[in-house]
């Protein structure tokens, strides 16, 4: 299996409802997601990420296009394609009367996992809910509910795990627990697809990234190539105190950081660091220390989703 998921010409228009007009949420998406990767799906609010994920999960009907999951066309082999994927949704939707253990058993039943093949206890341990196994779901904290949703996505041991904004609004401990689990599952061979608002997180976690905006893929690249796309570097200088700056070479911009250091951004394709340093030295600016910073995903994202 080389592609875990193939999406061809995927479109979705939500029908008009009362005063709300019809909404074209996806406009012909083509996207292949390689097996074994941690794939990031990024985009501003309303870009269509959840719509796409919910179509993959079989929760939303597409308007047009073709979706192949683990080699199974969703329309031709709906059962097999559903069995290959587990989705942790963005919304905290769960039955308040089920205990975590019961939720997992019910979910396993829905997926037709035979009793002997269930791994309820391991899953509870994996997400750190062993102590709450028999507590009512409504008594669980928000973080615990999220962990239960992760476990639910895994009951049928899917090849592909999809996480829709798994760390939005969760505390740092839960975030770390999630990423540790995600990395471990990926090392065991599971393909991971995630959406996140935290670009730094995507930068650290994802092998490849697609950015979608207004229902279209604007870029899809491996993370390193994507990061090298913007022509921006920043030189951060410790000048030992306030200084008067000489005019900088064209393309360079200066700013004083809150910590008092002088940050100069410049396009490395047109300007070299030593050209800037020469100008500063020539004007007698003391330079006690120099560091450089590469453009990060945030810069790339802003550039590509600018309207
Ligand atoms: P994202 O997850 O990237 O924030 P969504 O897929 O949730 O984006 O939404 C994409 C667009 O589709 C938005 O304009 C949103 O308002 C609209 N939308 C999402 N779900 C529905 C729905 N059930 N009915 C009507 N419009 C919807
Ligand atoms: Mg969403």
GROMACS .gro file of C-alpha atoms and ligand atoms in nm:
model
  335
    1UNK     CA    1   0.000   0.000   0.000
    2UNK     CA    2   0.168   0.322  -0.109
    3UNK     CA    3  -0.121   0.563  -0.062
    4UNK     CA    4  -0.331   0.528   0.250
    5UNK     CA    5  -0.584   0.769   0.105
    6UNK     CA    6  -0.653   0.894  -0.245
    7UNK     CA    7  -0.891   1.183  -0.296
    8UNK     CA    8  -0.989   1.283  -0.648
    9UNK     CA    9  -1.208   1.578  -0.745
   10UNK     CA   10  -1.374   1.588  -0.406
   11UNK     CA   11  -1.649   1.849  -0.377
   12UNK     CA   12  -1.902   1.927  -0.110
   13UNK     CA   13  -2.183   2.178  -0.118
   14UNK     CA   14  -2.395   2.205   0.195
   15UNK     CA   15  -2.755   2.269   0.096
   16UNK     CA   16  -2.921   2.599   0.186
   17UNK     CA   17  -3.103   2.584   0.519
   18UNK     CA   18  -3.366   2.849   0.584
   19UNK     CA   19  -3.197   3.188   0.558
   20UNK     CA   20  -2.849   3.029   0.533
   21UNK     CA   21  -2.745   3.003   0.166
   22UNK     CA   22  -2.584   2.692   0.017
   23UNK     CA   23  -2.215   2.665   0.100
   24UNK     CA   24  -1.951   2.519  -0.129
   25UNK     CA   25  -1.713   2.386   0.136
   26UNK     CA   26  -1.486   2.175  -0.088
   27UNK     CA   27  -1.410   2.270  -0.449
   28UNK     CA   28  -1.250   1.975  -0.625
   29UNK     CA   29  -0.983   1.849  -0.388
   30UNK     CA   30  -0.712   1.617  -0.523
   31UNK     CA   31  -0.490   1.475  -0.252
   32UNK     CA   32  -0.291   1.157  -0.195
   33UNK     CA   33  -0.174   1.072   0.154
   34UNK     CA   34   0.113   0.826   0.171
   35UNK     CA   35   0.088   0.523   0.398
   36UNK     CA   36   0.302   0.537   0.709
   37UNK     CA   37   0.324   0.915   0.728
   38UNK     CA   38   0.212   1.171   0.980
   39UNK     CA   39   0.024   1.404   0.750
   40UNK     CA   40  -0.084   1.753   0.853
   41UNK     CA   41  -0.394   1.915   0.711
   42UNK     CA   42  -0.376   2.286   0.784
   43UNK     CA   43  -0.593   2.580   0.697
   44UNK     CA   44  -0.773   2.874   0.852
   45UNK     CA   45  -1.111   2.834   1.021
   46UNK     CA   46  -1.381   2.743   0.771
   47UNK     CA   47  -1.130   2.619   0.510
   48UNK     CA   48  -1.305   2.282   0.485
   49UNK     CA   49  -1.079   2.058   0.696
   50UNK     CA   50  -1.352   1.903   0.908
   51UNK     CA   51  -1.576   1.859   0.606
   52UNK     CA   52  -1.302   1.662   0.434
   53UNK     CA   53  -1.232   1.452   0.743
   54UNK     CA   54  -1.599   1.384   0.802
   55UNK     CA   55  -1.632   1.266   0.442
   56UNK     CA   56  -1.338   1.030   0.496
   57UNK     CA   57  -1.507   0.904   0.812
   58UNK     CA   58  -1.834   0.843   0.626
   59UNK     CA   59  -2.015   1.099   0.844
   60UNK     CA   60  -2.081   1.352   0.567
   61UNK     CA   61  -2.190   1.267   0.212
   62UNK     CA   62  -1.977   1.412  -0.063
   63UNK     CA   63  -2.135   1.600  -0.352
   64UNK     CA   64  -1.888   1.472  -0.612
   65UNK     CA   65  -1.553   1.302  -0.640
   66UNK     CA   66  -1.384   0.980  -0.547
   67UNK     CA   67  -1.237   0.872  -0.214
   68UNK     CA   68  -1.023   0.561  -0.185
   69UNK     CA   69  -0.925   0.448   0.164
   70UNK     CA   70  -0.661   0.179   0.199
   71UNK     CA   71  -0.733   0.073  -0.158
   72UNK     CA   72  -1.112   0.057  -0.112
   73UNK     CA   73  -1.334   0.296  -0.304
   74UNK     CA   74  -1.570   0.444  -0.047
   75UNK     CA   75  -1.872   0.405  -0.276
   76UNK     CA   76  -1.791   0.054  -0.395
   77UNK     CA   77  -1.666  -0.095  -0.067
   78UNK     CA   78  -1.809   0.123   0.209
   79UNK     CA   79  -1.756  -0.137   0.485
   80UNK     CA   80  -1.392  -0.208   0.407
   81UNK     CA   81  -1.309   0.158   0.362
   82UNK     CA   82  -1.473   0.245   0.696
   83UNK     CA   83  -1.291  -0.039   0.871
   84UNK     CA   84  -0.955   0.099   0.759
   85UNK     CA   85  -0.998   0.437   0.925
   86UNK     CA   86  -1.058   0.564   1.278
   87UNK     CA   87  -1.155   0.923   1.341
   88UNK     CA   88  -1.124   1.135   1.652
   89UNK     CA   89  -1.376   1.411   1.581
   90UNK     CA   90  -1.341   1.778   1.662
   91UNK     CA   91  -1.667   1.787   1.857
   92UNK     CA   92  -1.698   1.627   2.200
   93UNK     CA   93  -2.001   1.414   2.116
   94UNK     CA   94  -2.060   1.127   2.353
   95UNK     CA   95  -2.329   0.947   2.540
   96UNK     CA   96  -2.321   1.084   2.896
   97UNK     CA   97  -2.459   0.763   3.044
   98UNK     CA   98  -2.192   0.524   2.921
   99UNK     CA   99  -1.880   0.454   3.119
  100UNK     CA  100  -1.552   0.468   2.921
  101UNK     CA  101  -1.538   0.090   2.925
  102UNK     CA  102  -1.896   0.060   2.797
  103UNK     CA  103  -1.835   0.326   2.529
  104UNK     CA  104  -1.541   0.129   2.394
  105UNK     CA  105  -1.735  -0.199   2.400
  106UNK     CA  106  -2.030  -0.040   2.218
  107UNK     CA  107  -1.800   0.114   1.961
  108UNK     CA  108  -1.624  -0.221   1.908
  109UNK     CA  109  -1.966  -0.379   1.859
  110UNK     CA  110  -2.057  -0.118   1.597
  111UNK     CA  111  -1.743  -0.208   1.405
  112UNK     CA  112  -1.812  -0.579   1.441
  113UNK     CA  113  -1.497  -0.651   1.641
  114UNK     CA  114  -1.542  -0.999   1.795
  115UNK     CA  115  -1.518  -1.012   2.178
  116UNK     CA  116  -1.194  -1.211   2.165
  117UNK     CA  117  -1.027  -0.947   1.951
  118UNK     CA  118  -1.122  -0.647   2.162
  119UNK     CA  119  -0.848  -0.461   2.345
  120UNK     CA  120  -1.056  -0.246   2.576
  121UNK     CA  121  -0.825  -0.266   2.879
  122UNK     CA  122  -0.513  -0.190   2.677
  123UNK     CA  123  -0.688   0.105   2.515
  124UNK     CA  124  -0.798   0.241   2.853
  125UNK     CA  125  -0.438   0.212   2.973
  126UNK     CA  126  -0.304   0.366   2.654
  127UNK     CA  127  -0.506   0.684   2.706
  128UNK     CA  128  -0.466   0.683   3.085
  129UNK     CA  129  -0.828   0.612   3.174
  130UNK     CA  130  -0.784   0.286   3.364
  131UNK     CA  131  -0.892   0.449   3.690
  132UNK     CA  132  -1.199   0.603   3.527
  133UNK     CA  133  -1.296   0.288   3.335
  134UNK     CA  134  -1.624   0.253   3.520
  135UNK     CA  135  -1.706   0.618   3.586
  136UNK     CA  136  -1.996   0.789   3.411
  137UNK     CA  137  -1.879   0.979   3.104
  138UNK     CA  138  -2.057   1.294   3.224
  139UNK     CA  139  -1.829   1.301   3.529
  140UNK     CA  140  -1.517   1.303   3.312
  141UNK     CA  141  -1.321   1.623   3.259
  142UNK     CA  142  -1.293   1.769   2.909
  143UNK     CA  143  -0.944   1.627   2.876
  144UNK     CA  144  -1.060   1.280   2.980
  145UNK     CA  145  -1.342   1.295   2.725
  146UNK     CA  146  -1.090   1.373   2.454
  147UNK     CA  147  -0.876   1.081   2.558
  148UNK     CA  148  -1.182   0.858   2.544
  149UNK     CA  149  -1.252   0.983   2.189
  150UNK     CA  150  -0.899   0.882   2.093
  151UNK     CA  151  -0.951   0.535   2.237
  152UNK     CA  152  -1.287   0.506   2.054
  153UNK     CA  153  -1.115   0.585   1.724
  154UNK     CA  154  -0.882   0.290   1.783
  155UNK     CA  155  -1.119   0.007   1.885
  156UNK     CA  156  -1.105  -0.163   1.544
  157UNK     CA  157  -0.726  -0.121   1.507
  158UNK     CA  158  -0.753   0.094   1.194
  159UNK     CA  159  -0.466   0.137   0.947
  160UNK     CA  160  -0.532   0.510   0.942
  161UNK     CA  161  -0.598   0.737   1.239
  162UNK     CA  162  -0.747   1.081   1.176
  163UNK     CA  163  -0.737   1.348   1.445
  164UNK     CA  164  -0.940   1.664   1.394
  165UNK     CA  165  -0.793   1.946   1.607
  166UNK     CA  166  -0.697   1.702   1.882
  167UNK     CA  167  -0.516   1.958   2.093
  168UNK     CA  168  -0.741   2.263   2.052
  169UNK     CA  169  -0.792   2.401   2.401
  170UNK     CA  170  -0.630   2.112   2.586
  171UNK     CA  171  -0.365   2.149   2.854
  172UNK     CA  172   0.001   2.078   2.801
  173UNK     CA  173  -0.002   1.742   2.983
  174UNK     CA  174  -0.278   1.607   2.762
  175UNK     CA  175  -0.109   1.745   2.455
  176UNK     CA  176   0.213   1.565   2.539
  177UNK     CA  177   0.025   1.243   2.612
  178UNK     CA  178  -0.150   1.269   2.277
  179UNK     CA  179   0.165   1.330   2.079
  180UNK     CA  180   0.350   1.050   2.257
  181UNK     CA  181   0.069   0.810   2.165
  182UNK     CA  182   0.046   0.937   1.811
  183UNK     CA  183   0.420   0.895   1.757
  184UNK     CA  184   0.413   0.544   1.903
  185UNK     CA  185   0.117   0.439   1.688
  186UNK     CA  186   0.291   0.581   1.383
  187UNK     CA  187   0.610   0.389   1.466
  188UNK     CA  188   0.397   0.075   1.478
  189UNK     CA  189   0.290   0.147   1.121
  190UNK     CA  190  -0.028   0.348   1.156
  191UNK     CA  191  -0.082   0.634   0.911
  192UNK     CA  192  -0.178   0.952   1.096
  193UNK     CA  193  -0.369   1.248   0.956
  194UNK     CA  194  -0.422   1.548   1.176
  195UNK     CA  195  -0.551   1.899   1.160
  196UNK     CA  196  -0.419   2.154   1.403
  197UNK     CA  197  -0.419   2.524   1.461
  198UNK     CA  198  -0.080   2.503   1.627
  199UNK     CA  199   0.161   2.543   1.341
  200UNK     CA  200   0.461   2.476   1.559
  201UNK     CA  201   0.307   2.143   1.643
  202UNK     CA  202   0.255   2.060   1.275
  203UNK     CA  203   0.612   2.163   1.203
  204UNK     CA  204   0.742   1.921   1.464
  205UNK     CA  205   0.503   1.632   1.409
  206UNK     CA  206   0.424   1.611   1.038
  207UNK     CA  207   0.631   1.458   0.757
  208UNK     CA  208   0.410   1.619   0.497
  209UNK     CA  209   0.163   1.901   0.500
  210UNK     CA  210  -0.128   2.016   0.286
  211UNK     CA  211  -0.265   2.364   0.336
  212UNK     CA  212  -0.624   2.419   0.232
  213UNK     CA  213  -0.801   2.749   0.196
  214UNK     CA  214  -1.156   2.816   0.077
  215UNK     CA  215  -1.208   2.448  -0.003
  216UNK     CA  216  -0.900   2.412  -0.221
  217UNK     CA  217  -0.553   2.270  -0.168
  218UNK     CA  218  -0.313   2.562  -0.200
  219UNK     CA  219   0.002   2.363  -0.131
  220UNK     CA  220   0.105   2.007  -0.050
  221UNK     CA  221   0.467   1.940   0.029
  222UNK     CA  222   0.702   1.769   0.268
  223UNK     CA  223   0.750   1.985   0.572
  224UNK     CA  224   1.114   2.071   0.510
  225UNK     CA  225   1.053   2.185   0.150
  226UNK     CA  226   0.754   2.384   0.261
  227UNK     CA  227   0.960   2.561   0.525
  228UNK     CA  228   1.227   2.651   0.272
  229UNK     CA  229   0.969   2.816   0.048
  230UNK     CA  230   0.960   3.155   0.208
  231UNK     CA  231   1.248   3.378   0.129
  232UNK     CA  232   1.294   3.508   0.479
  233UNK     CA  233   1.559   3.491   0.747
  234UNK     CA  234   1.604   3.691   1.062
  235UNK     CA  235   1.930   3.792   1.224
  236UNK     CA  236   1.902   3.865   1.594
  237UNK     CA  237   2.175   4.082   1.746
  238UNK     CA  238   2.270   4.168   2.099
  239UNK     CA  239   2.397   4.526   2.083
  240UNK     CA  240   2.441   4.565   2.458
  241UNK     CA  241   2.187   4.848   2.474
  242UNK     CA  242   2.001   5.102   2.259
  243UNK     CA  243   2.177   5.201   1.936
  244UNK     CA  244   2.118   5.440   1.648
  245UNK     CA  245   2.085   5.238   1.329
  246UNK     CA  246   2.238   5.339   0.996
  247UNK     CA  247   2.023   5.298   0.682
  248UNK     CA  248   2.009   4.923   0.605
  249UNK     CA  249   2.056   4.766   0.260
  250UNK     CA  250   1.731   4.745   0.053
  251UNK     CA  251   1.512   4.448   0.157
  252UNK     CA  252   1.625   4.448   0.521
  253UNK     CA  253   1.383   4.545   0.798
  254UNK     CA  254   1.473   4.609   1.159
  255UNK     CA  255   1.277   4.574   1.480
  256UNK     CA  256   1.360   4.584   1.851
  257UNK     CA  257   1.249   4.269   2.032
  258UNK     CA  258   1.086   4.293   2.379
  259UNK     CA  259   1.410   4.153   2.526
  260UNK     CA  260   1.600   4.451   2.380
  261UNK     CA  261   1.772   4.258   2.101
  262UNK     CA  262   1.778   4.395   1.750
  263UNK     CA  263   1.607   4.173   1.490
  264UNK     CA  264   1.680   4.230   1.122
  265UNK     CA  265   1.475   4.034   0.867
  266UNK     CA  266   1.608   3.996   0.516
  267UNK     CA  267   1.558   3.791   0.198
  268UNK     CA  268   1.857   3.553   0.177
  269UNK     CA  269   1.814   3.522  -0.201
  270UNK     CA  270   1.902   3.890  -0.244
  271UNK     CA  271   2.102   3.984   0.061
  272UNK     CA  272   2.380   3.815   0.256
  273UNK     CA  273   2.417   3.835   0.633
  274UNK     CA  274   2.768   3.979   0.605
  275UNK     CA  275   2.644   4.269   0.391
  276UNK     CA  276   2.415   4.370   0.676
  277UNK     CA  277   2.684   4.316   0.938
  278UNK     CA  278   2.929   4.530   0.739
  279UNK     CA  279   2.685   4.820   0.736
  280UNK     CA  280   2.629   4.789   1.111
  281UNK     CA  281   3.000   4.765   1.193
  282UNK     CA  282   3.073   5.056   0.959
  283UNK     CA  283   2.832   5.268   1.165
  284UNK     CA  284   2.998   5.161   1.490
  285UNK     CA  285   2.708   4.949   1.619
  286UNK     CA  286   2.848   4.710   1.883
  287UNK     CA  287   2.768   4.345   1.811
  288UNK     CA  288   2.805   4.125   2.119
  289UNK     CA  289   2.621   3.824   1.980
  290UNK     CA  290   2.447   3.712   1.659
  291UNK     CA  291   2.187   3.441   1.600
  292UNK     CA  292   1.987   3.361   1.288
  293UNK     CA  293   1.631   3.233   1.262
  294UNK     CA  294   1.472   3.057   0.965
  295UNK     CA  295   1.119   3.137   0.853
  296UNK     CA  296   0.877   2.903   1.025
  297UNK     CA  297   0.554   2.742   0.921
  298UNK     CA  298   0.359   3.039   1.052
  299UNK     CA  299   0.523   3.262   0.790
  300UNK     CA  300   0.454   3.014   0.511
  301UNK     CA  301   0.096   2.971   0.625
  302UNK     CA  302   0.025   3.343   0.640
  303UNK     CA  303   0.177   3.393   0.297
  304UNK     CA  304  -0.024   3.113   0.134
  305UNK     CA  305  -0.360   3.187   0.293
  306UNK     CA  306  -0.350   3.563   0.247
  307UNK     CA  307  -0.659   3.672   0.056
  308LIG     P1  308  -1.273   2.385   0.907
  308LIG     O1  309  -1.280   2.252   0.975
  308LIG     O2  310  -1.156   2.398   0.814
  308LIG     O3  311  -1.279   2.499   1.003
  308LIG     P2  312  -1.537   2.321   0.804
  308LIG     O4  313  -1.519   2.201   0.717
  308LIG     O5  314  -1.592   2.298   0.941
  308LIG     O6  315  -1.399   2.402   0.810
  308LIG     O7  316  -1.632   2.425   0.730
  308LIG     C1  317  -1.612   2.463   0.595
  308LIG     C2  318  -1.727   2.552   0.553
  308LIG     O8  319  -1.849   2.477   0.547
  308LIG     C3  320  -1.754   2.666   0.649
  308LIG     O9  321  -1.793   2.779   0.574
  308LIG     C4  322  -1.867   2.615   0.733
  308LIG    O10  323  -1.946   2.722   0.783
  308LIG     C5  324  -1.945   2.530   0.635
  308LIG     N1  325  -2.013   2.418   0.702
  308LIG     C6  326  -1.955   2.323   0.777
  308LIG     N2  327  -2.047   2.232   0.820
  308LIG     C7  328  -2.165   2.272   0.770
  308LIG     C8  329  -2.300   2.222   0.779
  308LIG     N3  330  -2.329   2.110   0.847
  308LIG     N4  331  -2.397   2.289   0.712
  308LIG     C9  332  -2.369   2.402   0.644
  308LIG     N5  333  -2.245   2.456   0.631
  308LIG    C10  334  -2.144   2.393   0.695
  309LIG    MG1  335  -1.278   2.200   1.175
   0.00000   0.00000   0.00000
